[in-house]
Each structure stands twice: as C-alpha cells, then as structure tokens.
CSV table of C-alpha atoms in Angstrom, one decimal:
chain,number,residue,atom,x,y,z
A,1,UNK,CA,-32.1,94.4,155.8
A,2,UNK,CA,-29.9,92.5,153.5
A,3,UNK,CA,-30.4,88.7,153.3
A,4,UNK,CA,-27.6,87.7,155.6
A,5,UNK,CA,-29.1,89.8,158.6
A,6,UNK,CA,-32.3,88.6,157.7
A,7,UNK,CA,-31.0,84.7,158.0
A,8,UNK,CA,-29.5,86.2,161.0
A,9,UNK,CA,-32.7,88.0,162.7
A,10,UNK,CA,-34.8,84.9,162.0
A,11,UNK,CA,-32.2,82.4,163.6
A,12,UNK,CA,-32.3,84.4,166.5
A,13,UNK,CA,-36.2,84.5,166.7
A,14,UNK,CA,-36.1,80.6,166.2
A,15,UNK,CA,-33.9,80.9,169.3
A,16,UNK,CA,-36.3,83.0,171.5
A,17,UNK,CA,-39.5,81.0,170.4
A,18,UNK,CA,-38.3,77.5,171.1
A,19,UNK,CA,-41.4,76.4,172.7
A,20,UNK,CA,-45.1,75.7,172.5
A,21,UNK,CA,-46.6,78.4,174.2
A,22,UNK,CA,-45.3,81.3,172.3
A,23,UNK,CA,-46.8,80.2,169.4
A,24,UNK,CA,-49.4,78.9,170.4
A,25,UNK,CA,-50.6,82.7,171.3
A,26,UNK,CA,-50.5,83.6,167.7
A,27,UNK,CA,-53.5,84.4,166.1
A,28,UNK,CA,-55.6,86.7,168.1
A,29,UNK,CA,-53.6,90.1,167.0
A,30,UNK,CA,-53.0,90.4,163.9
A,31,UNK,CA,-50.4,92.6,162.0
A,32,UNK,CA,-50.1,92.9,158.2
A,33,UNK,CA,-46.4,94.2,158.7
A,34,UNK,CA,-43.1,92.8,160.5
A,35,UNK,CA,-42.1,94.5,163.3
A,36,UNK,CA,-38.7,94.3,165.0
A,37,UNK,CA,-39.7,95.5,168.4
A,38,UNK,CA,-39.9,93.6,171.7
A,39,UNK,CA,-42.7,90.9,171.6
A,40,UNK,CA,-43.7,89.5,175.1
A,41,UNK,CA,-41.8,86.5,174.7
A,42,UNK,CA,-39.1,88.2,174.9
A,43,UNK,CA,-39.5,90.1,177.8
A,44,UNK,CA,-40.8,87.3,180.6
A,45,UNK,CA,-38.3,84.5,179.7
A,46,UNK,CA,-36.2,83.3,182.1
A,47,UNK,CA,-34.4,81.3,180.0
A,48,UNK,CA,-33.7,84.5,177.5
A,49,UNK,CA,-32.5,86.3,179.9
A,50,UNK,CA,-29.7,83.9,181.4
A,51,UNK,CA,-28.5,83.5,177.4
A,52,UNK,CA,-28.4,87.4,177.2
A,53,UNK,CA,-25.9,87.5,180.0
A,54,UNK,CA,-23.9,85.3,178.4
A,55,UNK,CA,-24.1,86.0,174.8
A,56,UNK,CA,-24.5,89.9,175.2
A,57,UNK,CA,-23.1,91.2,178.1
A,58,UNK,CA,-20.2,88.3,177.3
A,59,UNK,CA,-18.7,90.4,174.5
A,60,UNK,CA,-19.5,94.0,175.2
A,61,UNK,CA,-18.2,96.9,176.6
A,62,UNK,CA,-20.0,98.3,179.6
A,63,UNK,CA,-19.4,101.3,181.5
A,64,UNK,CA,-18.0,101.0,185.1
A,65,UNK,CA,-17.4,104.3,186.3
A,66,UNK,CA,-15.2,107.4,186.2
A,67,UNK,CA,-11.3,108.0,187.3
A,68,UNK,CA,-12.8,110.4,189.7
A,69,UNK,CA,-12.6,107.1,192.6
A,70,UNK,CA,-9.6,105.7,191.0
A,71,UNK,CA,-6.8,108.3,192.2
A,72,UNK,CA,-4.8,106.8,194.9
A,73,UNK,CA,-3.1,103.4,194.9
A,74,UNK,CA,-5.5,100.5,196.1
A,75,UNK,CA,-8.8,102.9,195.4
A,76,UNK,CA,-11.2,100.8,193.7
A,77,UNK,CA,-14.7,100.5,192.1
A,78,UNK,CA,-17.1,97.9,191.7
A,79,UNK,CA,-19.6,97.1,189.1
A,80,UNK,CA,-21.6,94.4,186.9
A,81,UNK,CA,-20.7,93.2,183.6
A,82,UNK,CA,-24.4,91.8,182.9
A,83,UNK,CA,-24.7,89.4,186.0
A,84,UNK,CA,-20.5,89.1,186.9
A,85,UNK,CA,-19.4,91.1,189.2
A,86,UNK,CA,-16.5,92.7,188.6
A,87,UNK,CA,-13.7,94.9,190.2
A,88,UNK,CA,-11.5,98.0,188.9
A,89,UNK,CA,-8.3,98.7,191.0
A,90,UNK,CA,-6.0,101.8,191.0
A,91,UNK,CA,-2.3,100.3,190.6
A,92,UNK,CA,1.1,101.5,192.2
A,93,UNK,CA,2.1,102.4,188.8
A,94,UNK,CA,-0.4,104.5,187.9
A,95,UNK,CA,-2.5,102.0,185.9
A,96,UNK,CA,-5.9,100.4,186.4
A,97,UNK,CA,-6.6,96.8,186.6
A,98,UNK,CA,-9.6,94.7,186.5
A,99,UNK,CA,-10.6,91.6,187.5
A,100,UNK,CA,-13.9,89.6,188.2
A,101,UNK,CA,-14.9,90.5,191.5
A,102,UNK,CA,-14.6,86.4,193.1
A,103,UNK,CA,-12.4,84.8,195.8
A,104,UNK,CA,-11.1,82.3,193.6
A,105,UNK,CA,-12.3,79.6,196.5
A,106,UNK,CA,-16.2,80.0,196.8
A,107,UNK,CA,-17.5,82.8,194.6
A,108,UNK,CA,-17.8,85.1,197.5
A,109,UNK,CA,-16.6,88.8,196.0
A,110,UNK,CA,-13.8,90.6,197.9
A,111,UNK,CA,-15.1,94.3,197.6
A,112,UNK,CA,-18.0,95.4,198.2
A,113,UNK,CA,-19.0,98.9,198.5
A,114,UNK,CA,-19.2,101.1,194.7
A,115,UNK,CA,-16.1,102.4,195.5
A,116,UNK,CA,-13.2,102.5,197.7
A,117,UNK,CA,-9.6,102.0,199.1
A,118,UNK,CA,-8.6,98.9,200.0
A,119,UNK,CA,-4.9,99.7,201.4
A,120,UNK,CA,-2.9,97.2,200.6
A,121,UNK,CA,-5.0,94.1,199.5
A,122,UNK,CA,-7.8,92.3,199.4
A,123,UNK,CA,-9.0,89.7,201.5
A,124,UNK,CA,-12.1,87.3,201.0
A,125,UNK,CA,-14.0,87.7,204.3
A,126,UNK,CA,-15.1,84.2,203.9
A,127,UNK,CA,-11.7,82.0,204.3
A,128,UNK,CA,-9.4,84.4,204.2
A,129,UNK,CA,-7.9,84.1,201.1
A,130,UNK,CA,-5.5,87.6,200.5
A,131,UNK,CA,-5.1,89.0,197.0
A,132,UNK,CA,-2.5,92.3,195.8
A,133,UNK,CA,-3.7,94.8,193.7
A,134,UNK,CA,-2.3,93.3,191.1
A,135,UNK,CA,-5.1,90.1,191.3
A,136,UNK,CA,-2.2,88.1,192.8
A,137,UNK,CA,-2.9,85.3,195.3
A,138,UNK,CA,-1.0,86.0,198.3
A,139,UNK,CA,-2.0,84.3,201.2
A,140,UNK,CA,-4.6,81.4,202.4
A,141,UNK,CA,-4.6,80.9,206.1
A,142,UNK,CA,-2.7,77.4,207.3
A,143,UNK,CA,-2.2,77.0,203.3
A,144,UNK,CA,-0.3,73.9,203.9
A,145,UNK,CA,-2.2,71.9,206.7
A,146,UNK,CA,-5.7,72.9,204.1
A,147,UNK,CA,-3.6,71.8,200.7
A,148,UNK,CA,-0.1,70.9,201.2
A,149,UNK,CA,3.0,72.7,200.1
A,150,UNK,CA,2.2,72.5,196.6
A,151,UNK,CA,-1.0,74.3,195.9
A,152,UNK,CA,-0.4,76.1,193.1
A,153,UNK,CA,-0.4,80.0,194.4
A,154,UNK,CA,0.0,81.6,190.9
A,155,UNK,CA,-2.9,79.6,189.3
A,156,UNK,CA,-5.2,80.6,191.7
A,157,UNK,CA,-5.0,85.1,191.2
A,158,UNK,CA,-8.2,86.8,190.7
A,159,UNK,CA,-9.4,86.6,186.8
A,160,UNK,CA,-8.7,89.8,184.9
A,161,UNK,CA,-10.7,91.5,182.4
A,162,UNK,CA,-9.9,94.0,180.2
A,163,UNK,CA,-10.1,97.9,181.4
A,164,UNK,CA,-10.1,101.0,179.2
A,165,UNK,CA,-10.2,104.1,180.3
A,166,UNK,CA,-12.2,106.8,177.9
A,167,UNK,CA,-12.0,110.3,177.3
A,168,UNK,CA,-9.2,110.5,180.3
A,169,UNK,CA,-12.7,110.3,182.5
A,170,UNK,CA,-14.6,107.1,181.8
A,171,UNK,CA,-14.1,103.2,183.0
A,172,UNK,CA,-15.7,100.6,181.0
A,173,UNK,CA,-14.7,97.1,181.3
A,174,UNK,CA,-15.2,93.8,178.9
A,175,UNK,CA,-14.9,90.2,179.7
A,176,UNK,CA,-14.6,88.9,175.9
A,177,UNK,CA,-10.7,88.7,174.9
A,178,UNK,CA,-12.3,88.5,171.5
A,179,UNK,CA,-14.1,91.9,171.4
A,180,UNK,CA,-12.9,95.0,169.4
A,181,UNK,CA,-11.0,96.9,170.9
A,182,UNK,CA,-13.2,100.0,172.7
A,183,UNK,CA,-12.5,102.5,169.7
A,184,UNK,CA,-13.6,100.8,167.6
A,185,UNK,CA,-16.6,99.9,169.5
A,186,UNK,CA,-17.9,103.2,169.5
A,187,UNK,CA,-16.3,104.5,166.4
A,188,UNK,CA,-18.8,105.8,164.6
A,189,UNK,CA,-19.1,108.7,168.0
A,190,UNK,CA,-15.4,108.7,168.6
A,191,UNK,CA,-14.4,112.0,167.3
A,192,UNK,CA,-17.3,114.1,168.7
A,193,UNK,CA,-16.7,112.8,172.1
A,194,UNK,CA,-12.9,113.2,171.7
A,195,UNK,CA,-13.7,117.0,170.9
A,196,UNK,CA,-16.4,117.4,174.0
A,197,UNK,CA,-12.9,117.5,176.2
A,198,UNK,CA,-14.9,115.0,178.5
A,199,UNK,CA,-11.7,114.6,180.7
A,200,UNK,CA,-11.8,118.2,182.1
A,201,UNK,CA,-15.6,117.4,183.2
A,202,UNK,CA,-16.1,117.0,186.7
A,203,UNK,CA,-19.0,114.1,188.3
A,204,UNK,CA,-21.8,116.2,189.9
A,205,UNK,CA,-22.3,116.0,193.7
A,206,UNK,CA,-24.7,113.2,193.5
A,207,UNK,CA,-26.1,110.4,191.5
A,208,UNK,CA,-29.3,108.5,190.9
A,209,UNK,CA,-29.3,104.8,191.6
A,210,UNK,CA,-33.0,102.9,191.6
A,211,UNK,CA,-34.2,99.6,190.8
A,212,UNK,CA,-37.4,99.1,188.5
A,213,UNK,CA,-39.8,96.1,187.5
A,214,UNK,CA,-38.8,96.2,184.0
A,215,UNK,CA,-36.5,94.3,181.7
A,216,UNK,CA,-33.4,95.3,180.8
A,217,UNK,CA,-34.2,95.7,177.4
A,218,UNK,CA,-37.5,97.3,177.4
A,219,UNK,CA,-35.4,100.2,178.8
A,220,UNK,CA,-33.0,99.8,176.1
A,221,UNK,CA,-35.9,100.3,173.6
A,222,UNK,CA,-37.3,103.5,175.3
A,223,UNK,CA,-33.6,105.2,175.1
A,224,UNK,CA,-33.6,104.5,171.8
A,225,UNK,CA,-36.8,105.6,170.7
A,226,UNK,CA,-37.0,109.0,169.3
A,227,UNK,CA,-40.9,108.7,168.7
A,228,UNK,CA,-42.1,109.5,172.4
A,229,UNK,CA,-40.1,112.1,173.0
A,230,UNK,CA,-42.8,115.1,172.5
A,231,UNK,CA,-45.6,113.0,173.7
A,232,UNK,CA,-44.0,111.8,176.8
A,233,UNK,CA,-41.4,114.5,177.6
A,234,UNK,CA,-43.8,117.4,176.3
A,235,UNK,CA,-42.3,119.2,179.1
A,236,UNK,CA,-39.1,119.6,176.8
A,237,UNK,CA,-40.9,120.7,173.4
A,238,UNK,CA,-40.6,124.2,174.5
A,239,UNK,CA,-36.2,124.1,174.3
A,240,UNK,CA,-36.2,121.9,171.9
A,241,UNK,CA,-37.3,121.4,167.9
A,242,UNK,CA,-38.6,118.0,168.3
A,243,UNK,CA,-40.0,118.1,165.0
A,244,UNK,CA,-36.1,118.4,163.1
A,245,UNK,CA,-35.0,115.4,165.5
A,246,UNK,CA,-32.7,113.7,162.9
A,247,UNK,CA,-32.2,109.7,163.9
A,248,UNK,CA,-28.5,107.5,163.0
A,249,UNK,CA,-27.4,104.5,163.7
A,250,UNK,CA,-24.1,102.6,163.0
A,251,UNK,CA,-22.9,99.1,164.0
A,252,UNK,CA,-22.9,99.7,168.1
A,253,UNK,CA,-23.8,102.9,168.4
A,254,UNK,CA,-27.1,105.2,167.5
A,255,UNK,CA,-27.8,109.0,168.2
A,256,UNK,CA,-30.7,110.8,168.1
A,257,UNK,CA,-30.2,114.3,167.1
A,258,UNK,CA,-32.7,117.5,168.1
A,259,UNK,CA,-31.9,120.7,167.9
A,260,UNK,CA,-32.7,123.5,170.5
A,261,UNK,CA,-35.0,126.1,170.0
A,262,UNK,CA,-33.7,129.5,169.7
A,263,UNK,CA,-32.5,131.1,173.3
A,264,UNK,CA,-31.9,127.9,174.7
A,265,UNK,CA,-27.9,127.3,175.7
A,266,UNK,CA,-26.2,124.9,177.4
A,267,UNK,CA,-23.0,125.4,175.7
A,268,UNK,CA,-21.7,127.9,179.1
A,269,UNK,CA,-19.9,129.9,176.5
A,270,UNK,CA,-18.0,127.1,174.8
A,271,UNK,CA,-16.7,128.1,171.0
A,272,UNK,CA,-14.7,125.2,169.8
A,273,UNK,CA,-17.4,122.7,169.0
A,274,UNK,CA,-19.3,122.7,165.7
A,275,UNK,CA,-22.4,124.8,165.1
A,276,UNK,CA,-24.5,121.6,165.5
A,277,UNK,CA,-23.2,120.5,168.7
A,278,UNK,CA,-23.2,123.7,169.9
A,279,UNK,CA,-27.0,124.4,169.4
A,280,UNK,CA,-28.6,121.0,169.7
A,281,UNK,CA,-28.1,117.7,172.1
A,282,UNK,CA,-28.2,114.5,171.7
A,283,UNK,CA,-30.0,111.1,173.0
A,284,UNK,CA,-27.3,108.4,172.1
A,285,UNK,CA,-26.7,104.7,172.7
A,286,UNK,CA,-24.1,102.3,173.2
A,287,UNK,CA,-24.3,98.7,172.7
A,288,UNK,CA,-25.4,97.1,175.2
A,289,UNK,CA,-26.7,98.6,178.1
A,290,UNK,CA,-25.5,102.7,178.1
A,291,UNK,CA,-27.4,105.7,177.5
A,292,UNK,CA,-25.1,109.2,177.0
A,293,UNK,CA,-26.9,112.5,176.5
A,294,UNK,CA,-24.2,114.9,175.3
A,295,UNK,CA,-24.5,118.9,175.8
A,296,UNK,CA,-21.7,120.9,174.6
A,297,UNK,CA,-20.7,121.7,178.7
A,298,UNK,CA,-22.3,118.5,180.2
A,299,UNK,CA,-22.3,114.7,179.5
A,300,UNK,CA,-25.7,112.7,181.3
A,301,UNK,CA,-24.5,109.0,181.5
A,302,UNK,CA,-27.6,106.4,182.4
A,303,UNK,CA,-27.2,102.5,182.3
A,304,UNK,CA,-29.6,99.9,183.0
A,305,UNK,CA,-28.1,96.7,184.6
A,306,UNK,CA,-29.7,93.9,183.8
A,307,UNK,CA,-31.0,91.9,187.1
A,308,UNK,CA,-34.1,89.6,186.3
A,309,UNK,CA,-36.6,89.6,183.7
A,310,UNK,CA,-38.4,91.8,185.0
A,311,UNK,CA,-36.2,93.7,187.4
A,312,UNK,CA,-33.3,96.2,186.5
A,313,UNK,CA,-31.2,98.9,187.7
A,314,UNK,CA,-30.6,102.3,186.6
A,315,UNK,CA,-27.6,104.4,187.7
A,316,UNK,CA,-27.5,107.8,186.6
A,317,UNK,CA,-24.7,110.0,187.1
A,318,UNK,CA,-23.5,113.5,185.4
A,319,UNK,CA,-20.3,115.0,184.3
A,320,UNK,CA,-19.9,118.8,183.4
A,321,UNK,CA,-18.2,122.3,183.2
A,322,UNK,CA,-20.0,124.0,186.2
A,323,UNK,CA,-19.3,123.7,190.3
A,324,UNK,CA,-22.2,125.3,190.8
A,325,UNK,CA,-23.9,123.2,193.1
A,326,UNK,CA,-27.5,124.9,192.3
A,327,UNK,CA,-27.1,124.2,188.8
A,328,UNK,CA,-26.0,121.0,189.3
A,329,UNK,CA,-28.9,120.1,191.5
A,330,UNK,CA,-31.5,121.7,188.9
A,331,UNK,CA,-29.9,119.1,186.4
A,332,UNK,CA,-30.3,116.1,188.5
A,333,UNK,CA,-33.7,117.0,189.5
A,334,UNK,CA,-34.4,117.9,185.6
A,335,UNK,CA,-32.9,113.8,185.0
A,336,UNK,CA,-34.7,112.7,188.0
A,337,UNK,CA,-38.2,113.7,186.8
A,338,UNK,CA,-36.9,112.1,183.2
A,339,UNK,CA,-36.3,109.0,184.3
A,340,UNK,CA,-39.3,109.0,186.0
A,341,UNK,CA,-41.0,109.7,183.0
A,342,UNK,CA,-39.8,107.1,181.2
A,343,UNK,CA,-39.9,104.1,183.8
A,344,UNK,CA,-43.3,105.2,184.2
A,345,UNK,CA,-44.5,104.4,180.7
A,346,UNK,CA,-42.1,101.3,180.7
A,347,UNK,CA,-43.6,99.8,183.7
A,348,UNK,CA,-47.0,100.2,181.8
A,349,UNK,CA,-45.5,98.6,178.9
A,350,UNK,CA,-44.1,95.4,181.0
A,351,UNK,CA,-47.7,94.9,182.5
A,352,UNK,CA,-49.2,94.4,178.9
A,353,UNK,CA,-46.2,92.4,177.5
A,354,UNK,CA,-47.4,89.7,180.2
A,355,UNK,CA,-50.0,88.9,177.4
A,356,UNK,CA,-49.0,85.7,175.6
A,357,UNK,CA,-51.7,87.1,172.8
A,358,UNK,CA,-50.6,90.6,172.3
A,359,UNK,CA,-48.0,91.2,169.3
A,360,UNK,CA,-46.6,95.0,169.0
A,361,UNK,CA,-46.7,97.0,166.2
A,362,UNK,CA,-44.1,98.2,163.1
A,363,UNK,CA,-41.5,100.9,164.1
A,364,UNK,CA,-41.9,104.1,162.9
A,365,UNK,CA,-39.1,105.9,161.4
A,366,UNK,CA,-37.8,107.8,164.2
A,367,UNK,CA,-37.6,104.5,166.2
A,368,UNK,CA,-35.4,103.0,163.9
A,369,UNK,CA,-32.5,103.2,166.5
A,370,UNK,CA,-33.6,100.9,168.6
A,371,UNK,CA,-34.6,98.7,165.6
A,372,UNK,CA,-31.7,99.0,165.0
A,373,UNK,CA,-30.6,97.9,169.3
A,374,UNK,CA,-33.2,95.2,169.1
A,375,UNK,CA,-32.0,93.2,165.7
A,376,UNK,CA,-28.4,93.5,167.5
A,377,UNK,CA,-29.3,91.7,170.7
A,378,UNK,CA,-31.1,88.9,168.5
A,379,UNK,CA,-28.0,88.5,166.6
A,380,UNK,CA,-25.6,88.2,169.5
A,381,UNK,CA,-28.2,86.0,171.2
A,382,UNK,CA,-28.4,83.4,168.1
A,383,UNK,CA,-24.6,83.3,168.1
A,384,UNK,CA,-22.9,81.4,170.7
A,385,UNK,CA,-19.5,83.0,172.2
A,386,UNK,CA,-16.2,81.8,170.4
A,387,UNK,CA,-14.5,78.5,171.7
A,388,UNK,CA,-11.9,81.1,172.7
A,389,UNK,CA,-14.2,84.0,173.6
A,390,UNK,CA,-11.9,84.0,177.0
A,391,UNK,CA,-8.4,83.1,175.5
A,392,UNK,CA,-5.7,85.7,175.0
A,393,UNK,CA,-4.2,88.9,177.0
A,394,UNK,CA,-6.0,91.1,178.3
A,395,UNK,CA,-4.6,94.2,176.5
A,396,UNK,CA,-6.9,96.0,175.0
C-alpha cells in the first residue's frame, strides 16, 4: 500500500469508528498484524450503511439486467442502484433510456414489476401524473385548477441516469455524471469478455432471486475470497485445480483464476478463445456489488443489493450457448446449491460479527481480492461525492 492509500484507508477507518463504543471493544482480541477485512463495526452500522448508498452505490456502475426484456418499444425493466430505484425503458428509436424510478410529485415509483411493457406511458398510480418514454411529463389531472397555467411541465420529467448497454446483452446503469465511462470501469476485463461473444448468449429459463440476513458486503468479501473455495465448495475440487488458482486485481475489477482438471469441458466445442480460457473459469468481481463467473460457453451473473445492515438480496441469473433446458436446469441447480453454500457460511459469519470484542484476522494471499474490494469501499466511503457528482449529460 503506498502512503497515499494508506492516508486514504485510515481516513476512512476514522470515518467508520466515529464513536465510543467501537473502541471501547478493543482490547480483548488481540492481533499482532493489520488486517483489512470486515470488522464488526462495519457490518451492524446503521449509519455506515446509509453513507455507502450514497458514497458507493452514488458513483458506480451496477448491473440492471439484459436486452432480452428490452425488445419492443415501451418494454421496460426495473432495478436498484444501491437504495434508488431506478427504471430502464426501450425507446421508439431503438435506444434505451433510464431514469430514477419516482413520480416527480411524492416519491411513489411508476413501474413496478422487474420487467415489462408499459404501452405508451407511464402513469403514477398515486395522482396521476403521466410520463412518455422518453421521462417527459405529459399530463397531471386538472393541472391548472391544482397549479395554474404556469406550472412548469418540462421541469418536472422523470430524472435520467446514464444507461449502457454491454456486450450487446448486459444493462448496467449509474447515477454519478462524474463516473468513468463503463469501459473503462471494467477495463482491466474488457477484452476477454469482448471475445466471450456474450451478445449471442441466451438468459436461461429461470433465475434465482432470495433475500438473506447478511450485509451487503460480507457477501462482497466471500465472492472475492479465493481461500474457501476447496474447504467450502469441496464439492468442486474434483473439476477443478484449486491448488493453481491464480488471484488479480486491478482498480475495479478482480478475477480469481482456477483451472479445470483434465476431462472437464465447458467450452461446448468453442475454438476461438485462448487456451486458458478455454480450460479454466473464472470467479470475478466488479465494483461494487457484481459477481460474473465466466465459462468459455456460459456467463453466471450474481449481485447482491444492498437492503439493510443486515439484510440483502441476491439475484442470480445465467446466460449461455445451450437451449437445452436439462442442462440449463443442472446449472441452476449446480448455482443454487452454491449460493447456498456460501450464504450459509456468511450467515454464520454475521452472527459472530455482532461481537463488539471480536477483531478478524490478516488476509491470506489468495484473499487479496477482496482486500483489495474492502480498501475500495473505505476509500469511496471517506470521500464525499463531488459538488457536481449529478451535473452534466447523461451520455455516457
């Protein structure tokens, strides 16, 4: 760590430990070395967890969905942009839009199911209030008698965001105007995924979609911890050489490399990848909340929305080569169990990080990643957005 992240890490620790109590727990476990991962304070505060939604999920890019629900005119999606709601619309020409997902009136949201069409507009089903697909304000009922005839219409169209779509395939929205742009965002992945070809993979016939008492970012440690892998997965050691697993991680992005063990192909004949994609997977992460686990015929995409301290949700879904609906099924059921693996030992975790005595230990190496994770989050939650975090177009 060079001296300017250091500064950096231990302004936003002063930031997390701003009161009595967290300190005052010191002194029972001891630990001769630092340690970058989650501490309990970090995990049960209330007060963390609002500046997180702000000060992460403010500035990042987080994945939405797929153009799969966005082919028609007026189709939509929904999703949540740390705790903002937000909306993705399929325009008349051929472009997406999106916009935060509030009647400009009294917060209530004007779509509400994960995806759908909405015809021609939207309309508020609290007052009324009628918006294009475009965000435009087109109508509020007896607008003159309720404001007089110069309320100003144009002031008053849903707030847009900025869109892009990835791959031809995947939606991921960002609130910041300030924000990279979403290529460079994941640049150091970029051309691997470009070569995948993710925009001829097809969403399999179902996802997964649960809620689990955890944080948000104990979640985000356990994706990017390469460490438990053979002990809680063991189930997996048999396809793959756990033991070669080779760990990187650049600015927002990590990976987690492992190669499969001899036999084992998921490739469904592919020959234009790279040896190493070809004969090994990965367990990857974007900044902030986005798990993909790419296969050379098959792309697993899990995020965890943050919605309480101690409450998140995980949506699941997975994109691929096959239309086999027996295969796909074994796949889910395979990510199923997964997950259920690791929410398992997180949940475990979460009860013992209620301790205000108990300080966790040094990362090893092969959990560098989400050292790696972890110190990012500190540093985006010591700095406060820009002045003009929200000013500008919304091009991305």
């Amino acid at each position: 760590m060079t001296a300017s992240e250091l500064a950096l890490h231990q302004r936003g620790d002063r930031a997390l430990r701003t009161t009595g109590p967290e300190r005052e727990g010191d002194g029972l476990v001891g630990s001769p070395l630092p340690s970058d991962m989650l501490q309990p304070w970090e995990v049960w505060s209330q007060e963390l967890f609002d500046l997180e939604m702000i000060r992460v999920f403010g500035r990042s890019w987080v994945w939405l969905g797929d153009t799969e629900d966005l082919r028609r005119p007026g189709d939509f999606i929904t999703g949540r942009i740390g705790g903002q709601s937000v909306l993705v619309v399929k325009q008349r020409d051929g472009s997406v839009k999106g916009f935060l997902n509030n009647c400009r009136h009294r917060a209530s949201g004007v779509a509400f199911e994960p995806a759908g069409n909405c015809g021609k507009a939207f309309a508020c089903p609290y007052h009324a209030w009628t918006y294009g697909l475009d965000g435009s304000l087109l109508s509020i009922p007896d607008k003159d008698r309720m404001y007089g005839p110069d309320f100003p219409m144009k002031e008053y169209g849903l707030v847009p965001i900025r869109i892009h779509i990835a791959f031809d395939k995947l939606v991921f929205g960002c609130l910041s105007r300030k924000a990279p742009a979403f290529e460079e965002w994941i640049a150091p992945l970029l051309p691997r995924y470009e070569a995948y070809r993710i925009g001829e993979y097809h969403r399999y016939h179902r996802e997964l979609d649960e809620i689990y008492p955890m944080n948000w970012k104990v979640f985000v440690e356990n994706s990017n911890d390469d460490y438990h892998v053979r002990f809680v997965h063991r189930r997996l050691n048999k396809v793959r050489k756990q033991m070669d697993t080779v760990v990187r991680f650049q600015g927002r992005t990590t990976s987690g490399y492992k190669p499969h063990s001899d036999g084992f192909d998921l490739s469904l004949g592919r020959t234009d990848l790279n040896e190493e994609d070809l004969r090994g997977s990965y367990a990857e992460f974007v900044y902030p909340n986005l798990t993909p686990l790419p296969y050379g015929a098959q792309l697993i995409m899990v995020r965890v929305d943050p919605l309480a301290p101690d409450s998140s949700r995980l949506v699941s879904r997975i994109y691929g080569l096959s239309d086999d609906i027996e295969l796909q099924e074994r796949e889910l059921v395979n990510l199923e169990l997964t997950n259920k693996e690791d929410t398992d030992m997180v949940t475990v975790l979460m009860e013992n990080l209620r301790s205000p005595f108990y300080r966790v230990g040094p990362p090893s190496t092969w959990e560098g990643r989400a050292r790696h994770m972890m110190r990012q989050i500190r540093a985006d939650v010591a700095t406060p957005l820009a002045p003009d975090e929200f000013d500008g177009p919304v091009e991305c």
